[in-house]
PDB file of C-alpha atoms and ligand atoms in Angstrom:
ATOM      1  CA  MET A   1    -141.528  16.569 -58.182  1.00  0.00           C
ATOM      2  CA  ASN A   2    -144.738  14.602 -58.203  1.00  0.00           C
ATOM      3  CA  GLY A   3    -147.077  14.226 -55.255  1.00  0.00           C
ATOM      4  CA  ARG A   4    -145.846  10.904 -54.233  1.00  0.00           C
ATOM      5  CA  GLU A   5    -142.269  12.068 -54.201  1.00  0.00           C
ATOM      6  CA  GLN A   6    -143.263  15.220 -52.174  1.00  0.00           C
ATOM      7  CA  TYR A   7    -144.961  12.884 -49.642  1.00  0.00           C
ATOM      8  CA  LEU A   8    -142.050  10.587 -49.359  1.00  0.00           C
ATOM      9  CA  PHE A   9    -139.502  13.388 -49.022  1.00  0.00           C
ATOM     10  CA  ASP A  10    -141.547  15.233 -46.361  1.00  0.00           C
ATOM     11  CA  LEU A  11    -142.250  11.911 -44.520  1.00  0.00           C
ATOM     12  CA  ASN A  12    -138.728  10.537 -44.626  1.00  0.00           C
ATOM     13  CA  GLY A  13    -136.371  13.410 -45.282  1.00  0.00           C
ATOM     14  CA  TYR A  14    -134.853  11.671 -48.341  1.00  0.00           C
ATOM     15  CA  LEU A  15    -135.931  10.419 -51.769  1.00  0.00           C
ATOM     16  CA  VAL A  16    -134.230   8.170 -54.319  1.00  0.00           C
ATOM     17  CA  VAL A  17    -134.535   9.248 -57.898  1.00  0.00           C
ATOM     18  CA  ARG A  18    -133.853   6.288 -60.211  1.00  0.00           C
ATOM     19  CA  SER A  19    -131.863   6.284 -63.447  1.00  0.00           C
ATOM     20  CA  VAL A  20    -130.831   9.930 -63.428  1.00  0.00           C
ATOM     21  CA  LEU A  21    -127.623   9.230 -65.373  1.00  0.00           C
ATOM     22  CA  LYS A  22    -127.344   7.495 -68.643  1.00  0.00           C
ATOM     23  CA  ASP A  23    -124.631   4.890 -69.265  1.00  0.00           C
ATOM     24  CA  THR A  24    -122.546   7.313 -71.325  1.00  0.00           C
ATOM     25  CA  GLU A  25    -122.660   9.836 -68.510  1.00  0.00           C
ATOM     26  CA  LEU A  26    -121.613   7.139 -66.014  1.00  0.00           C
ATOM     27  CA  GLY A  27    -118.825   5.962 -68.301  1.00  0.00           C
ATOM     28  CA  ALA A  28    -117.354   9.462 -68.529  1.00  0.00           C
ATOM     29  CA  LEU A  29    -117.755  10.080 -64.774  1.00  0.00           C
ATOM     30  CA  ARG A  30    -115.964   6.821 -63.831  1.00  0.00           C
ATOM     31  CA  GLN A  31    -113.149   7.619 -66.241  1.00  0.00           C
ATOM     32  CA  GLU A  32    -112.588  11.106 -64.761  1.00  0.00           C
ATOM     33  CA  VAL A  33    -112.780   9.643 -61.231  1.00  0.00           C
ATOM     34  CA  SER A  34    -110.136   7.106 -62.209  1.00  0.00           C
ATOM     35  CA  ASP A  35    -108.051   9.660 -64.190  1.00  0.00           C
ATOM     36  CA  TYR A  36    -108.019  11.765 -61.145  1.00  0.00           C
ATOM     37  CA  GLY A  37    -106.193   8.957 -59.227  1.00  0.00           C
ATOM     38  CA  VAL A  38    -108.883   7.545 -57.026  1.00  0.00           C
ATOM     39  CA  ASP A  39    -108.289   4.011 -58.125  1.00  0.00           C
ATOM     40  CA  ALA A  40    -104.608   4.262 -57.266  1.00  0.00           C
ATOM     41  CA  ALA A  41    -105.288   6.013 -53.967  1.00  0.00           C
ATOM     42  CA  LEU A  42    -107.831   3.280 -52.976  1.00  0.00           C
ATOM     43  CA  GLU A  43    -104.930   0.748 -53.032  1.00  0.00           C
ATOM     44  CA  LYS A  44    -103.308   2.672 -50.232  1.00  0.00           C
ATOM     45  CA  HIS A  45    -106.347   3.736 -48.172  1.00  0.00           C
ATOM     46  CA  SER A  46    -109.750   2.171 -48.380  1.00  0.00           C
ATOM     47  CA  TYR A  47    -111.998   5.197 -47.404  1.00  0.00           C
ATOM     48  CA  LEU A  48    -111.441   8.599 -49.086  1.00  0.00           C
ATOM     49  CA  HIS A  49    -113.138  11.855 -49.206  1.00  0.00           C
ATOM     50  CA  ALA A  50    -112.019  13.944 -52.120  1.00  0.00           C
ATOM     51  CA  GLY A  51    -112.648  17.528 -53.304  1.00  0.00           C
ATOM     52  CA  PHE A  52    -111.783  19.645 -50.184  1.00  0.00           C
ATOM     53  CA  PRO A  53    -109.398  22.530 -49.903  1.00  0.00           C
ATOM     54  CA  ARG A  54    -106.068  22.218 -48.221  1.00  0.00           C
ATOM     55  CA  GLU A  55    -107.278  23.843 -44.932  1.00  0.00           C
ATOM     56  CA  TYR A  56    -109.414  20.815 -44.066  1.00  0.00           C
ATOM     57  CA  TYR A  57    -106.101  18.621 -43.804  1.00  0.00           C
ATOM     58  CA  ASP A  58    -104.617  20.676 -41.079  1.00  0.00           C
ATOM     59  CA  ASP A  59    -107.374  20.300 -38.657  1.00  0.00           C
ATOM     60  CA  ALA A  60    -106.716  17.260 -36.538  1.00  0.00           C
ATOM     61  CA  GLU A  61    -110.378  16.920 -35.820  1.00  0.00           C
ATOM     62  CA  TRP A  62    -111.101  16.527 -39.516  1.00  0.00           C
ATOM     63  CA  SER A  63    -107.987  14.548 -40.765  1.00  0.00           C
ATOM     64  CA  GLY A  64    -108.922  10.876 -40.809  1.00  0.00           C
ATOM     65  CA  ALA A  65    -112.205  11.408 -38.905  1.00  0.00           C
ATOM     66  CA  ASP A  66    -114.372   8.293 -38.930  1.00  0.00           C
ATOM     67  CA  GLY A  67    -111.514   6.510 -40.730  1.00  0.00           C
ATOM     68  CA  TYR A  68    -111.562   8.381 -43.945  1.00  0.00           C
ATOM     69  CA  ARG A  69    -108.572  10.287 -45.509  1.00  0.00           C
ATOM     70  CA  TYR A  70    -108.700  13.367 -47.682  1.00  0.00           C
ATOM     71  CA  LEU A  71    -107.337  12.718 -51.237  1.00  0.00           C
ATOM     72  CA  GLN A  72    -105.162  15.657 -52.371  1.00  0.00           C
ATOM     73  CA  ASP A  73    -106.272  19.330 -52.068  1.00  0.00           C
ATOM     74  CA  SER A  74    -108.471  19.524 -55.361  1.00  0.00           C
ATOM     75  CA  TYR A  75    -111.931  20.558 -55.942  1.00  0.00           C
ATOM     76  CA  LEU A  76    -114.241  17.924 -57.436  1.00  0.00           C
ATOM     77  CA  LEU A  77    -115.437  20.371 -60.196  1.00  0.00           C
ATOM     78  CA  ASP A  78    -111.945  20.806 -61.455  1.00  0.00           C
ATOM     79  CA  TRP A  79    -111.640  17.133 -62.323  1.00  0.00           C
ATOM     80  CA  GLY A  80    -113.330  17.402 -65.762  1.00  0.00           C
ATOM     81  CA  PRO A  81    -116.426  18.167 -67.747  1.00  0.00           C
ATOM     82  CA  ALA A  82    -118.338  14.987 -66.693  1.00  0.00           C
ATOM     83  CA  VAL A  83    -118.413  15.952 -62.993  1.00  0.00           C
ATOM     84  CA  ARG A  84    -119.141  19.573 -63.981  1.00  0.00           C
ATOM     85  CA  SER A  85    -122.205  18.374 -65.962  1.00  0.00           C
ATOM     86  CA  LEU A  86    -123.795  17.190 -62.776  1.00  0.00           C
ATOM     87  CA  VAL A  87    -124.213  20.893 -61.537  1.00  0.00           C
ATOM     88  CA  ALA A  88    -127.897  21.800 -61.643  1.00  0.00           C
ATOM     89  CA  HIS A  89    -128.407  18.517 -63.632  1.00  0.00           C
ATOM     90  CA  PRO A  90    -131.644  19.220 -65.840  1.00  0.00           C
ATOM     91  CA  LYS A  91    -133.311  16.150 -64.462  1.00  0.00           C
ATOM     92  CA  LEU A  92    -132.871  17.301 -60.866  1.00  0.00           C
ATOM     93  CA  GLY A  93    -133.693  21.020 -61.297  1.00  0.00           C
ATOM     94  CA  PRO A  94    -137.357  20.524 -60.452  1.00  0.00           C
ATOM     95  CA  TYR A  95    -136.467  18.738 -57.242  1.00  0.00           C
ATOM     96  CA  LEU A  96    -134.127  21.510 -56.102  1.00  0.00           C
ATOM     97  CA  GLU A  97    -136.792  24.148 -56.874  1.00  0.00           C
ATOM     98  CA  ALA A  98    -139.254  22.230 -54.761  1.00  0.00           C
ATOM     99  CA  LEU A  99    -136.904  21.651 -51.923  1.00  0.00           C
ATOM    100  CA  VAL A 100    -134.711  24.640 -51.867  1.00  0.00           C
ATOM    101  CA  GLY A 101    -136.361  27.320 -53.998  1.00  0.00           C
ATOM    102  CA  ALA A 102    -136.099  28.441 -57.573  1.00  0.00           C
ATOM    103  CA  GLU A 103    -133.007  30.550 -56.562  1.00  0.00           C
ATOM    104  CA  TYR A 104    -130.957  27.634 -55.309  1.00  0.00           C
ATOM    105  CA  ARG A 105    -127.193  27.638 -55.415  1.00  0.00           C
ATOM    106  CA  LEU A 106    -124.580  25.001 -55.555  1.00  0.00           C
ATOM    107  CA  ASP A 107    -122.630  25.440 -52.229  1.00  0.00           C
ATOM    108  CA  HIS A 108    -119.951  22.657 -52.610  1.00  0.00           C
ATOM    109  CA  SER A 109    -119.470  19.244 -53.873  1.00  0.00           C
ATOM    110  CA  TYR A 110    -117.035  16.341 -53.211  1.00  0.00           C
ATOM    111  CA  GLY A 111    -116.606  12.551 -53.672  1.00  0.00           C
ATOM    112  CA  ILE A 112    -116.769   9.578 -51.398  1.00  0.00           C
ATOM    113  CA  PHE A 113    -114.929   6.390 -52.284  1.00  0.00           C
ATOM    114  CA  ALA A 114    -114.458   3.154 -50.671  1.00  0.00           C
ATOM    115  CA  ARG A 115    -112.926  -0.271 -51.204  1.00  0.00           C
ATOM    116  CA  GLY A 116    -112.975  -3.404 -49.058  1.00  0.00           C
ATOM    117  CA  ARG A 117    -114.073  -2.923 -45.479  1.00  0.00           C
ATOM    118  CA  THR A 118    -114.213   0.485 -43.958  1.00  0.00           C
ATOM    119  CA  SER A 119    -115.271   2.075 -40.687  1.00  0.00           C
ATOM    120  CA  SER A 120    -118.691   3.776 -40.557  1.00  0.00           C
ATOM    121  CA  HIS A 121    -119.363   7.461 -40.492  1.00  0.00           C
ATOM    122  CA  ALA A 122    -121.150   8.418 -37.385  1.00  0.00           C
ATOM    123  CA  LEU A 123    -124.771   9.747 -37.510  1.00  0.00           C
ATOM    124  CA  HIS A 124    -125.203  13.483 -37.267  1.00  0.00           C
ATOM    125  CA  ASN A 125    -127.713  16.204 -37.487  1.00  0.00           C
ATOM    126  CA  GLY A 126    -131.526  16.077 -36.965  1.00  0.00           C
ATOM    127  CA  ALA A 127    -134.272  18.620 -36.245  1.00  0.00           C
ATOM    128  CA  THR A 128    -133.100  19.143 -32.533  1.00  0.00           C
ATOM    129  CA  PRO A 129    -131.088  20.995 -31.379  1.00  0.00           C
ATOM    130  CA  PHE A 130    -132.303  23.631 -33.852  1.00  0.00           C
ATOM    131  CA  ASP A 131    -129.700  24.726 -36.280  1.00  0.00           C
ATOM    132  CA  PRO A 132    -130.883  27.332 -38.859  1.00  0.00           C
ATOM    133  CA  THR A 133    -128.209  26.187 -41.342  1.00  0.00           C
ATOM    134  CA  GLN A 134    -129.476  22.640 -41.488  1.00  0.00           C
ATOM    135  CA  THR A 135    -133.223  22.779 -41.014  1.00  0.00           C
ATOM    136  CA  TYR A 136    -136.377  21.459 -42.727  1.00  0.00           C
ATOM    137  CA  ILE A 137    -139.599  23.597 -42.458  1.00  0.00           C
ATOM    138  CA  PHE A 138    -143.004  22.953 -44.056  1.00  0.00           C
ATOM    139  CA  GLN A 139    -145.095  26.171 -44.355  1.00  0.00           C
ATOM    140  CA  ASN A 140    -147.451  27.753 -46.926  1.00  0.00           C
ATOM    141  CA  GLY A 141    -147.932  24.353 -48.429  1.00  0.00           C
ATOM    142  CA  GLN A 142    -144.193  24.182 -49.303  1.00  0.00           C
ATOM    143  CA  MET A 143    -140.988  22.437 -48.133  1.00  0.00           C
ATOM    144  CA  TYR A 144    -138.136  24.551 -47.159  1.00  0.00           C
ATOM    145  CA  ASN A 145    -134.587  23.164 -46.665  1.00  0.00           C
ATOM    146  CA  SER A 146    -131.404  25.131 -45.680  1.00  0.00           C
ATOM    147  CA  MET A 147    -129.301  22.530 -47.633  1.00  0.00           C
ATOM    148  CA  VAL A 148    -130.139  19.506 -49.614  1.00  0.00           C
ATOM    149  CA  VAL A 149    -127.713  16.914 -50.827  1.00  0.00           C
ATOM    150  CA  VAL A 150    -127.794  15.152 -54.229  1.00  0.00           C
ATOM    151  CA  GLN A 151    -125.603  12.032 -53.863  1.00  0.00           C
ATOM    152  CA  PHE A 152    -125.159  10.176 -57.159  1.00  0.00           C
ATOM    153  CA  ALA A 153    -124.169   6.486 -57.142  1.00  0.00           C
ATOM    154  CA  LEU A 154    -121.516   5.733 -59.815  1.00  0.00           C
ATOM    155  CA  GLU A 155    -121.553   2.018 -58.750  1.00  0.00           C
ATOM    156  CA  ASP A 156    -124.293  -0.183 -57.462  1.00  0.00           C
ATOM    157  CA  VAL A 157    -124.939  -0.105 -53.738  1.00  0.00           C
ATOM    158  CA  GLY A 158    -126.685  -3.304 -52.764  1.00  0.00           C
ATOM    159  CA  GLU A 159    -128.420  -4.473 -49.707  1.00  0.00           C
ATOM    160  CA  GLY A 160    -125.941  -4.974 -46.907  1.00  0.00           C
ATOM    161  CA  ASP A 161    -123.088  -3.117 -48.830  1.00  0.00           C
ATOM    162  CA  GLY A 162    -123.055  -0.181 -46.505  1.00  0.00           C
ATOM    163  CA  GLY A 163    -122.722   3.527 -47.367  1.00  0.00           C
ATOM    164  CA  PHE A 164    -125.347   6.242 -46.896  1.00  0.00           C
ATOM    165  CA  CYS A 165    -127.911   5.599 -44.179  1.00  0.00           C
ATOM    166  CA  CYS A 166    -130.343   7.850 -42.133  1.00  0.00           C
ATOM    167  CA  ILE A 167    -133.103   7.881 -39.616  1.00  0.00           C
ATOM    168  CA  PRO A 168    -136.201   8.655 -41.638  1.00  0.00           C
ATOM    169  CA  GLY A 169    -138.356  11.328 -40.146  1.00  0.00           C
ATOM    170  CA  SER A 170    -135.623  12.697 -37.897  1.00  0.00           C
ATOM    171  CA  HIS A 171    -135.557  16.038 -39.843  1.00  0.00           C
ATOM    172  CA  LYS A 172    -138.689  16.744 -37.874  1.00  0.00           C
ATOM    173  CA  SER A 173    -137.720  15.033 -34.358  1.00  0.00           C
ATOM    174  CA  ASN A 174    -138.344  17.038 -31.257  1.00  0.00           C
ATOM    175  CA  PHE A 175    -135.753  15.374 -29.133  1.00  0.00           C
ATOM    176  CA  PRO A 176    -131.981  15.216 -29.761  1.00  0.00           C
ATOM    177  CA  LEU A 177    -130.502  12.008 -31.027  1.00  0.00           C
ATOM    178  CA  PRO A 178    -129.956   9.809 -27.962  1.00  0.00           C
ATOM    179  CA  ALA A 179    -126.331   8.802 -27.060  1.00  0.00           C
ATOM    180  CA  ASP A 180    -127.414   5.176 -27.789  1.00  0.00           C
ATOM    181  CA  PHE A 181    -126.955   5.997 -31.521  1.00  0.00           C
ATOM    182  CA  ALA A 182    -123.352   7.249 -31.098  1.00  0.00           C
ATOM    183  CA  ASP A 183    -121.602   4.089 -32.485  1.00  0.00           C
ATOM    184  CA  LEU A 184    -123.271   2.936 -35.717  1.00  0.00           C
ATOM    185  CA  ASP A 185    -121.217  -0.289 -35.498  1.00  0.00           C
ATOM    186  CA  ASP A 186    -122.564  -1.046 -32.053  1.00  0.00           C
ATOM    187  CA  LEU A 187    -126.390  -0.303 -32.058  1.00  0.00           C
ATOM    188  CA  ASP A 188    -128.620  -2.388 -30.147  1.00  0.00           C
ATOM    189  CA  GLU A 189    -131.503  -4.115 -32.042  1.00  0.00           C
ATOM    190  CA  GLU A 190    -134.127  -1.407 -31.421  1.00  0.00           C
ATOM    191  CA  CYS A 191    -131.766   1.477 -32.611  1.00  0.00           C
ATOM    192  CA  ARG A 192    -130.421  -0.468 -35.495  1.00  0.00           C
ATOM    193  CA  ALA A 193    -134.101  -0.965 -36.734  1.00  0.00           C
ATOM    194  CA  GLN A 194    -134.435   2.826 -36.992  1.00  0.00           C
ATOM    195  CA  VAL A 195    -131.425   3.235 -39.210  1.00  0.00           C
ATOM    196  CA  VAL A 196    -132.218   2.773 -42.927  1.00  0.00           C
ATOM    197  CA  HIS A 197    -129.681   1.906 -45.464  1.00  0.00           C
ATOM    198  CA  VAL A 198    -130.438   3.130 -48.966  1.00  0.00           C
ATOM    199  CA  PRO A 199    -129.430   0.678 -51.659  1.00  0.00           C
ATOM    200  CA  MET A 200    -129.092   2.221 -55.217  1.00  0.00           C
ATOM    201  CA  LYS A 201    -128.227   1.241 -58.820  1.00  0.00           C
ATOM    202  CA  ALA A 202    -125.349   2.978 -60.608  1.00  0.00           C
ATOM    203  CA  GLY A 203    -126.897   6.138 -62.096  1.00  0.00           C
ATOM    204  CA  ASP A 204    -129.492   6.701 -59.234  1.00  0.00           C
ATOM    205  CA  ALA A 205    -129.395   9.653 -56.926  1.00  0.00           C
ATOM    206  CA  VAL A 206    -130.541  10.038 -53.365  1.00  0.00           C
ATOM    207  CA  ILE A 207    -131.573  13.535 -52.440  1.00  0.00           C
ATOM    208  CA  PHE A 208    -131.599  14.166 -48.688  1.00  0.00           C
ATOM    209  CA  THR A 209    -131.971  17.115 -46.478  1.00  0.00           C
ATOM    210  CA  GLU A 210    -129.017  17.910 -44.141  1.00  0.00           C
ATOM    211  CA  ALA A 211    -131.540  18.191 -41.374  1.00  0.00           C
ATOM    212  CA  VAL A 212    -132.208  14.404 -41.349  1.00  0.00           C
ATOM    213  CA  THR A 213    -129.975  12.395 -39.033  1.00  0.00           C
ATOM    214  CA  HIS A 214    -127.622  10.628 -41.362  1.00  0.00           C
ATOM    215  CA  GLY A 215    -124.194   9.024 -41.781  1.00  0.00           C
ATOM    216  CA  ALA A 216    -122.639   6.026 -43.468  1.00  0.00           C
ATOM    217  CA  LEU A 217    -122.555   2.303 -42.567  1.00  0.00           C
ATOM    218  CA  GLY A 218    -119.096   0.731 -42.934  1.00  0.00           C
ATOM    219  CA  TRP A 219    -118.576  -0.347 -46.567  1.00  0.00           C
ATOM    220  CA  ARG A 220    -118.893  -4.212 -47.122  1.00  0.00           C
ATOM    221  CA  GLY A 221    -119.503  -4.295 -50.943  1.00  0.00           C
ATOM    222  CA  ALA A 222    -117.477  -6.516 -53.287  1.00  0.00           C
ATOM    223  CA  GLN A 223    -117.369  -3.466 -55.665  1.00  0.00           C
ATOM    224  CA  ASP A 224    -116.043  -0.063 -54.847  1.00  0.00           C
ATOM    225  CA  ARG A 225    -118.155   2.657 -53.394  1.00  0.00           C
ATOM    226  CA  SER A 226    -118.180   5.622 -55.731  1.00  0.00           C
ATOM    227  CA  ALA A 227    -120.383   8.598 -54.725  1.00  0.00           C
ATOM    228  CA  LEU A 228    -120.479  12.219 -55.751  1.00  0.00           C
ATOM    229  CA  LEU A 229    -122.171  14.688 -53.594  1.00  0.00           C
ATOM    230  CA  TYR A 230    -123.490  18.122 -54.770  1.00  0.00           C
ATOM    231  CA  LYS A 231    -124.804  20.301 -51.918  1.00  0.00           C
ATOM    232  CA  TYR A 232    -127.350  22.953 -52.583  1.00  0.00           C
ATOM    233  CA  CYS A 233    -128.452  25.867 -50.422  1.00  0.00           C
ATOM    234  CA  HIS A 234    -131.058  28.637 -50.838  1.00  0.00           C
ATOM    235  CA  GLY A 235    -129.607  31.486 -52.944  1.00  0.00           C
ATOM    236  CA  SER A 236    -129.045  33.669 -49.891  1.00  0.00           C
ATOM    237  CA  VAL A 237    -126.998  31.029 -47.950  1.00  0.00           C
ATOM    238  CA  GLN A 238    -123.344  30.063 -48.083  1.00  0.00           C
ATOM    239  CA  TRP A 239    -122.102  27.073 -46.030  1.00  0.00           C
ATOM    240  CA  GLU A 240    -118.576  26.494 -46.895  1.00  0.00           C
ATOM    241  CA  LYS A 241    -115.931  29.240 -46.698  1.00  0.00           C
ATOM    242  CA  ALA A 242    -114.427  28.349 -50.070  1.00  0.00           C
ATOM    243  CA  SER A 243    -117.983  27.943 -51.712  1.00  0.00           C
ATOM    244  CA  PRO A 244    -118.668  26.810 -54.490  1.00  0.00           C
ATOM    245  CA  PHE A 245    -115.503  24.713 -54.426  1.00  0.00           C
ATOM    246  CA  VAL A 246    -114.007  25.400 -58.044  1.00  0.00           C
ATOM    247  CA  ALA A 247    -110.752  26.830 -58.844  1.00  0.00           C
ATOM    248  CA  GLY A 248    -110.463  26.613 -62.755  1.00  0.00           C
ATOM    249  CA  ASP A 249    -111.938  28.944 -65.275  1.00  0.00           C
ATOM    250  CA  HIS A 250    -114.395  26.494 -66.965  1.00  0.00           C
ATOM    251  CA  GLU A 251    -117.253  26.480 -69.522  1.00  0.00           C
ATOM    252  CA  TRP A 252    -120.699  26.499 -67.861  1.00  0.00           C
ATOM    253  CA  THR A 253    -124.161  26.752 -69.316  1.00  0.00           C
ATOM    254  CA  ASP A 254    -126.133  29.829 -68.182  1.00  0.00           C
ATOM    255  CA  ARG A 255    -128.208  27.755 -65.862  1.00  0.00           C
ATOM    256  CA  GLN A 256    -125.074  26.427 -64.171  1.00  0.00           C
ATOM    257  CA  ARG A 257    -123.639  29.808 -63.837  1.00  0.00           C
ATOM    258  CA  ARG A 258    -126.701  30.993 -62.100  1.00  0.00           C
ATOM    259  CA  ALA A 259    -126.465  27.929 -59.783  1.00  0.00           C
ATOM    260  CA  LEU A 260    -122.799  28.703 -59.072  1.00  0.00           C
ATOM    261  CA  THR A 261    -123.232  32.418 -58.298  1.00  0.00           C
ATOM    262  CA  GLY A 262    -122.238  33.333 -54.640  1.00  0.00           C
ATOM    263  CA  PRO A 263    -124.876  34.053 -52.078  1.00  0.00           C
ATOM    264  CA  TYR A 264    -127.215  37.195 -52.387  1.00  0.00           C
ATOM    265  CA  ILE A 265    -130.987  37.379 -52.798  1.00  0.00           C
ATOM    266  CA  GLY A 266    -132.059  40.870 -54.035  1.00  0.00           C
ATOM    267  CA  GLY A 267    -132.940  40.500 -57.674  1.00  0.00           C
ATOM    268  CA  ARG A 268    -131.277  37.028 -57.834  1.00  0.00           C
ATOM    269  CA  PRO A 269    -132.341  35.208 -60.983  1.00  0.00           C
ATOM    270  CA  GLN A 270    -134.049  31.767 -60.746  1.00  0.00           C
ATOM    271  CA  VAL A 271    -131.815  29.031 -61.993  1.00  0.00           C
ATOM    272  CA  GLY A 272    -134.545  27.896 -64.485  1.00  0.00           C
TER     273      GLY A 272
HETATM  274  O1  LIG B   1    -122.899   9.088 -47.584  1.00  0.00           O
HETATM  275  C1  LIG B   1    -122.180   9.279 -46.673  1.00  0.00           C
HETATM  276  O2  LIG B   1    -121.082   8.652 -46.582  1.00  0.00           O
HETATM  277  C2  LIG B   1    -122.463  10.249 -45.585  1.00  0.00           C
HETATM  278  C3  LIG B   1    -122.683  11.604 -46.186  1.00  0.00           C
HETATM  279  C4  LIG B   1    -122.598  12.794 -45.052  1.00  0.00           C
HETATM  280  O3  LIG B   1    -122.598  12.425 -43.913  1.00  0.00           O
HETATM  281  C5  LIG B   1    -123.042  14.094 -45.506  1.00  0.00           C
HETATM  282  O4  LIG B   1    -123.153  14.433 -46.649  1.00  0.00           O
HETATM  283  O5  LIG B   1    -123.072  14.993 -44.565  1.00  0.00           O
END
């Protein structure tokens, strides 16, 4: 992570890393997503979150929140080798070390898919009120994040297409998000100007801290939205009960096994 990237992440709470994925990787990922049934499911419902365990479905608060539906009770990492290859992706390791620490671990992963017009996903998080599980601290000349998200774009996300958005700098805000920001679809001009949409090319990744206030603008792209999210915590931290969200007995590299190890810190090896 070079000086410019460090500056931008510290300033904004997110960073776009261009061309992380090669065309061959993108092709294999798209195939696995389609084989899993996402294409077919998007014919029935235009906004899907996929990769969560069954228990999420039974909670009325979560089912269909912000218009999205859960797609079957599968884990993303069980879909195939291409989605598994994104765990501790070698091009992103240096970013995770700089942002989470060399003993980072994958907490969970899932996919977000959209076709046609969808509702927005409300803005959430921010530095205030303080939440130790989703915080950003700069100390000893270093950035510390409780959790960072790597979101890969499998299709282009153009200006005005919708999808991931955030309020840059809000990972350091001293006041809570005002109620004026509650409805992303109905912001006044001044509030709308604070919300930044992040266009990406297929193969790019946006890395953001869970501490930054973020959400998603309603999808308007002519193409599908296809995003895979991998959420990393410090090696001592576990966010999701079923972490790391994988059921099958798969082949992993040594680096990936270290990144997939459950939370502990005494003598924990660096992912490397
Ligand atoms: O990109 C999106 O659709 C929003 C993702 C999000 O809210 C999250 O990762 O917590």
